[in-house]
Amino acid sequence: MGTAIVVGGGIAGLFAVRVLRDHFDEVVLVERDDFSQSPVPRTGVPQAAHVHGLLTRGLQIAERLLPGVAEELRGLGAVDVDMGADVAIRNAFGWSTRFPSQVRTLSMTRGLFEWVVRQRVIDNVPVVRGRVDGLLGASDRVTGVRIGDRELRADLVVDASGRASTAPRRLSGLGIVPPEEKVVDAHLGYATRVYRIPDSHSADWRVLYVQLGAGQTRGGLLCPIEGGRWQLTLCGLGDDRPPTDEEGFTRFAKGLVAPDIAEAVAAAQPLTGVVGTRATSNRRRYFERRPVRGFVVLGDALCSFNPVYGQGMTMGLLGSDLLGECLRAGELGDFQARLGALTNVPWDMATHADARFPGTEGLSLRRRHRLMAAYVDRLVLAGNSDPVVQEEFLHVVGLLRPATRLLLPGVVARVIRTCVSSRRRGADGGD
């Protein structure tokens, strides 16, 4: 079916190449970075050195599109994680309950995941090195890309170039009205360091997660990664951002609301310096409102999230999977609208959570959103003691079930019971 060009060799772009190869005679990948022969972060991904979460839904799609990839990743050191049993979560109300669940994923570096996928996907795929300087076409259609003085023609151009996508400006150059854009910024800063897991480590958790919220301006996520290592990402809001010097980073970890992360790494050998970033805003471009023939956008180029919610890689996979579905059905013209609809829930989850932090710019919660936020607080509280509620919540956060599941009568009843019980204990002077 002619030629397709994919701009961007990250997770979204690689899986786009994978599905396009089933439908086009030729698929060309355009990437400005050199690909490493080992699983290390690419220079073009500013957040690559930090903890990355592959949600359960994302792992399921990856395994379907690349059968056996999960086992290959395990063989290279990726760690199996049961989100119910293996993750110790300290939220605003205490520690969440833990239990065996069906919400499972792999913990690993982004570099490993991207490297393994790349080895499987780009065999016999032409790779053009360079930056896209412009789009070819006219005001009603895109017909290719321009890289320096070289023109590449295509029947379909897929922009998967990430947060730094220049698609709006390139479309303007063809006389096409660029999409509306929304930015919600909680001004969150990240800092990350890698440690050797000590032989003495014997805790019953695999992942430690101290969450932001309810006056807690600091958070941290300690995850196992390949090579018998831990990856620790600390985050902080506004002026309370984690330092990138060793002493400041250690002091910041000790200032978390729970001491568990600082105590764990105190016995661990640091393997790297500290790497920081502040590119953490949520940014959405509404391409679905003005779709362009011959051109689609997915991954972070369409919608990038505050990385603290771990949605980015999975949404890139969802977009690529949907692209394949639309091509199989002969309904490519519906792709951008359908992807926009899929993006609504994770976008609302991320931005409404960020809007509750003081200093967040770009969104003020309406009354109905404040009511829903209050309900989610009570749901989180219930999840600290009720595994049924917690498992429903994990399924929704993992994009396995619709958010409406949290409003089912049975779930609401359990949340109410927990809140009533909590108030009674408080009135009686209990803990």
CSV table of N, CA, C and O in Angstrom, one decimal, residues 64 123 149 187 206 255 345 355 425:
chain,number,residue,atom,x,y,z
A,64,ARG,N,1.5,-8.9,22.6
A,64,ARG,CA,0.7,-9.3,21.5
A,64,ARG,C,1.3,-8.9,20.1
A,64,ARG,O,1.3,-9.7,19.2
A,123,ASP,N,14.7,-4.4,11.8
A,123,ASP,CA,15.4,-5.2,10.9
A,123,ASP,C,14.8,-5.0,9.5
A,123,ASP,O,13.6,-5.1,9.3
A,149,ASP,N,18.2,19.1,2.6
A,149,ASP,CA,17.8,19.3,1.2
A,149,ASP,C,17.2,18.0,0.5
A,149,ASP,O,17.0,17.9,-0.7
A,187,HIS,N,4.8,22.1,38.0
A,187,HIS,CA,6.2,22.5,38.3
A,187,HIS,C,6.9,21.5,39.2
A,187,HIS,O,7.4,21.8,40.3
A,206,ARG,N,9.0,-5.2,46.5
A,206,ARG,CA,10.0,-5.0,45.4
A,206,ARG,C,10.1,-3.6,44.9
A,206,ARG,O,11.1,-3.1,44.4
A,255,GLY,N,14.0,13.4,53.9
A,255,GLY,CA,12.9,14.3,54.2
A,255,GLY,C,11.5,13.8,53.7
A,255,GLY,O,10.5,14.5,53.9
A,345,VAL,N,-9.3,9.9,29.2
A,345,VAL,CA,-9.3,9.4,30.6
A,345,VAL,C,-7.9,9.6,31.3
A,345,VAL,O,-7.8,10.2,32.3
A,355,ALA,N,-3.8,19.4,39.3
A,355,ALA,CA,-4.5,20.7,39.6
A,355,ALA,C,-4.7,20.8,41.1
A,355,ALA,O,-5.0,22.0,41.5
A,425,ARG,N,-13.7,5.2,64.5
A,425,ARG,CA,-12.5,5.0,65.2
A,425,ARG,C,-11.9,6.3,65.7
A,425,ARG,O,-11.4,6.4,66.9
